[in-house]
Amino acid sequence: MNPLREGLAEERVPEPHVMIIFGASGDLTKRKLLPALYSLARERMLPPNFAVVGVARNPFTHEEFREEMKAGCDKYSRRKPVEESVWSDLGPRIYYLEAEFNDPQAYLSLKALLEKIEQERGTPANRLFYFSTPPSVFPMILENLGQAGLISRALSPWTRVIVEKPFGHDLESAQMLNRQLKQVFREAQIYRIDHYLGKETVQNMLTFRFANGMFEPIWNQYHIHHVQITSAESLGMEGRGGYFEEAGILRDMVQNHLFQLLCLVGMEPPVSLDSDAIRDEKVKFLKSLRPIPPEEMERYVVRGQYLAGHVLGETVPGYREEPGVDAASTTETYVALRLLVDNWRWGNVPFFIRAAKRMPKKVTDISILFRNAPVALFRPGGASGGDSGGVSGVVPNVLTIRIQPDEGISLHFGSKIPGPTMDIAPVNMEFRYGTSFGKEPPEAYERLILDAMLGDSTLFIRDDETEASWQFISKIHQWWKASDNRDIPVYPAGSWGPAEAEALPATRNAEWRDS
Amino acid sequence: MTLSVNHKAFPSSDLVLLDHGEAVHINQVESCLTQLWRSASEHSQQEGKGALALARLWNLVSYHTGPQAPPPASGDDTGDGTANDTANDTANDTGDVTGDVPEPPGALLERVTMSIPARVIHLLHLQGDPPPGLGMEVEARVGNHCLISHAGSRMVCCEAIHLTGYGAAGQSHFPAVLRALLVPHLPVALLWLDEVPHRSRLLGELLGMSDRMLVDTQRTSDTSSLLAVHDLMRNAGGQIVDLGWLRLRPMRHLVADFFDPPGRAEQLEKLEGIAIETSPKGLNSGLMMAGWVLSRLGLGESQGLIPVQGEGNLRWKMAHGAGVFPLDFSIREGYGGLDEIFRFELRAGGDVFEIRDVDPEHVAVSGPDRQLPRIALRESEEAELVVAALGGAPADAVFAKALGVAAHLVETLQWSQ
């Protein structure tokens, strides 16, 4: 233990190790992973003698790969341009290995390279594998890593693996993937990454709910009317039409990101901040979701697909006109769900969730809509009137947690308009990360990669979490598959979705908030 | 009321300074701020900037002593020529930051509020009598700092109140005035921009109102300021944050890095010597570095530190384990970067671990595992340090121990003289 390290913010410096990225020639490495490592190096959060090895099919030399990664950091890092003093230290610690994932010989070459690096840099054989590849090749990589003796279940030196989404495409495949991973790793060695959990506002949900005494007492069915979670994207396919055809927005956004937000809003207080204590509560919440019977699915789930339209001043094509998309596709680009939770806290409180492409703007937020005051002293709704000496303008209180952009929290309440009448106008109390804290929040990948290096799995998804969410989502897919002959509702690009979706909140005399 | 509007451009945002043109009576400060707030809103709407947001996370109180108030103006001097100008210039000067010259308080506070919204209350103490015709010993001026992000978000404004106290009588009003002007239920940070005095009734009173006090042991080359801050720490505990200590963070990281590889930390048990070379202004920094290393190794306050007379240098001998090791300071003229340390060398277990200035912005790092001939030492400007001090947790046990040993070094030096 280095006594001089204590008290320095970067006390959380991980042990020396080598990170090995499979699929390193892909966009994720250049756009996210290396810029995150660069930022960590800049903040002095990487361990001494850390090294990274990129593994992919493309032919690169070490030097070419370094140049490529440097260009990526220059373009995508949150601190641009790259500082030479930082890169001169990090650059030489980046290596590349050209390899076919099905070639056992390649894994022996990888082993030799790792041993060479570890010997040269005096690094113990701590290894962090990052699978930035399609899940279909995971079994192949796992098998070959095992045969080459590159995987150990030992606590020290340690081996960990970060797995990128998608974690399967339905319950069965998720279970299969978990089985494959757990044949060679302990669960504690597996880090299933969902970058939403690396966002500062998402992490703040735990603080907001459980570090403040004022919210938890009203965080229940007695005070909350309903909850809305929206993830809207103004973009369309951006060249990912082929992938999206297979996935759809329910798999791409809801099963992972939005269900994580849902858990953080709805879970019970954990017994501690220990990673398993938090994840236990998330799983309990997911298991409390009321299953939707197939015959009632239409009352709970609405999907849609965008048509040509106008978004942010641009004319954009419809989904079926996007490259890589079937002209008769029924893949959903919009989905809205009405969820009910069978537990004491949330009994009868609906959670309305929607995720979509080609919305008017990019926004992800959570809105908690509170019940109105029990006695109607003030007339609800409407604009100011003040006729017959009455009062008007009562609006529900809304707490909005904005995930992106402009991360922050706002509280919407009614206030008397100055003047002789008792007219009420809605006003906002706002907290914004951008204006309240001078410190720039780290990118999600920075936080998550650092946590995996440190062995902290709190912000990663456990096997039973993935399976519990697939358990619910797969039923919807099965129902869609069974009813694929029906027309999918449509909406013009640049609108807030198909008209059919209005029926979901209308069941509670509510409407979607235009985020 | 006259309203002066002044724009300043920064890389990612613009700062708009809105000042009430005249001095106001203390009891009019709040109403003037409200008026100014209204004017700022109108100005914003006229400029098409949209709604204003008033933001406050802290009451940020700064204190410093200005030059002697000038004698009363005679005849028809055009600028008022009075202490009003002096006070205002001192408080609002927004000149560039250079070399050894500390950033003017007005500019420093503007930059701090760009990152941490606060009601700023700036206390300026001027010697001498108030200007004729002022009719009171404390003069107040109010303003708003509004930040407009280039990303197009709304203007975020912070209030600024400048209070000038003339002479001892004016200074004595500060605590009571401050009590009236602090925003209730918000934490209070006291930024002490002067050298920390050993005993000061004013400081004691202001500290009593504060949740956090920011001092700067590097503001002076006088080592006794370390003793004064150490005294404050004893009384005020964890609420003291030293900007000088925060300034040493990059250097401390570099030193700590030497001992992360396996087996290196054990070498610290075999300490053979420490040598530090600083500029005259950096002596306190050097003492804090020494205090840090020694305290982390459990040495210092309770160990036998024996000052040794040298030729222009400072030297202590310290018993450690079976031997005695030297702690050497040498001081030479020059600018050693913001931390003012030219060289830090630690010898342990037969190896030498050294950080040496290449130029004021770069250092060379040399140790058994690392040989880096030129790396940038990212040092923070004063405003960044204040932001860090307000943004982080106040209690720093490592700092308290390092300061304890550094103060002990100073005390032993004083005893020996």
Short mmCIF file of N, CA and C in Angstrom, two decimals, chain A residues 9 17 57-58 68 82 137-138 142 163 165 175 200 202 217 266 295 327 331 408 417 420 424 439 504:
data_model
loop_
_atom_site.label_atom_id
_atom_site.label_comp_id
_atom_site.label_asym_id
_atom_site.label_seq_id
_atom_site.Cartn_x
_atom_site.Cartn_y
_atom_site.Cartn_z
N ALA A 9 -7.23 12.56 -4.85
CA ALA A 9 -8.54 12.20 -5.39
C ALA A 9 -8.46 10.91 -6.19
N HIS A 17 -2.56 -3.40 -14.90
CA HIS A 17 -3.15 -4.49 -15.68
C HIS A 17 -3.06 -4.17 -17.16
N ARG A 57 -9.52 -7.96 -36.91
CA ARG A 57 -9.11 -8.59 -38.16
C ARG A 57 -8.27 -7.65 -39.04
N ASN A 58 -8.50 -6.36 -38.93
CA ASN A 58 -7.85 -5.41 -39.84
C ASN A 58 -6.33 -5.44 -39.68
N GLU A 68 -4.24 5.79 -35.45
CA GLU A 68 -5.69 5.73 -35.62
C GLU A 68 -6.41 6.11 -34.32
N VAL A 82 -5.72 16.43 -28.38
CA VAL A 82 -4.95 15.58 -27.49
C VAL A 82 -3.71 16.32 -27.00
N VAL A 137 -20.01 -13.97 -31.70
CA VAL A 137 -18.63 -14.50 -31.66
C VAL A 137 -18.12 -14.68 -30.24
N PHE A 138 -18.94 -14.31 -29.23
CA PHE A 138 -18.47 -14.48 -27.84
C PHE A 138 -18.07 -15.93 -27.54
N LEU A 142 -14.45 -16.93 -26.19
CA LEU A 142 -14.32 -17.51 -24.84
C LEU A 142 -13.60 -18.86 -24.90
N VAL A 163 -18.62 -6.89 -21.17
CA VAL A 163 -19.41 -7.35 -22.31
C VAL A 163 -20.32 -6.22 -22.76
N LYS A 165 -23.49 -4.57 -24.88
CA LYS A 165 -24.83 -5.01 -25.28
C LYS A 165 -24.85 -5.28 -26.79
N GLN A 175 -30.12 -16.20 -21.67
CA GLN A 175 -29.75 -17.28 -20.75
C GLN A 175 -28.57 -18.08 -21.29
N GLU A 200 -24.00 10.67 -15.18
CA GLU A 200 -24.02 11.28 -13.85
C GLU A 200 -25.44 11.38 -13.28
N VAL A 202 -28.03 9.61 -13.94
CA VAL A 202 -28.59 8.30 -13.61
C VAL A 202 -28.05 7.85 -12.25
N PRO A 217 -40.54 9.80 1.50
CA PRO A 217 -41.87 9.63 2.10
C PRO A 217 -43.03 9.83 1.12
N GLY A 266 -38.04 2.99 -9.38
CA GLY A 266 -39.03 2.19 -8.67
C GLY A 266 -38.51 1.30 -7.57
N GLU A 295 -53.89 -11.33 -24.49
CA GLU A 295 -55.17 -10.78 -24.98
C GLU A 295 -55.33 -9.30 -24.62
N ALA A 327 -38.45 -2.90 -47.42
CA ALA A 327 -39.51 -1.96 -47.83
C ALA A 327 -40.87 -2.30 -47.22
N THR A 331 -40.62 -3.59 -38.35
CA THR A 331 -39.79 -3.29 -37.18
C THR A 331 -40.24 -1.96 -36.57
N GLY A 408 -30.18 17.45 -15.32
CA GLY A 408 -30.61 18.20 -14.13
C GLY A 408 -31.98 17.75 -13.66
N ILE A 417 -50.31 34.25 -9.62
CA ILE A 417 -49.88 35.34 -10.48
C ILE A 417 -50.10 36.65 -9.73
N PRO A 420 -54.79 41.09 -8.37
CA PRO A 420 -55.94 41.00 -7.47
C PRO A 420 -56.68 39.66 -7.52
N ILE A 424 -53.48 31.20 -11.09
CA ILE A 424 -52.26 30.42 -10.82
C ILE A 424 -51.52 30.15 -12.13
N LYS A 439 -17.53 21.47 -12.19
CA LYS A 439 -16.77 20.33 -12.71
C LYS A 439 -17.51 19.68 -13.87
N LEU A 504 -52.66 5.25 -24.12
CA LEU A 504 -52.06 4.67 -22.91
C LEU A 504 -52.21 5.60 -21.70
#
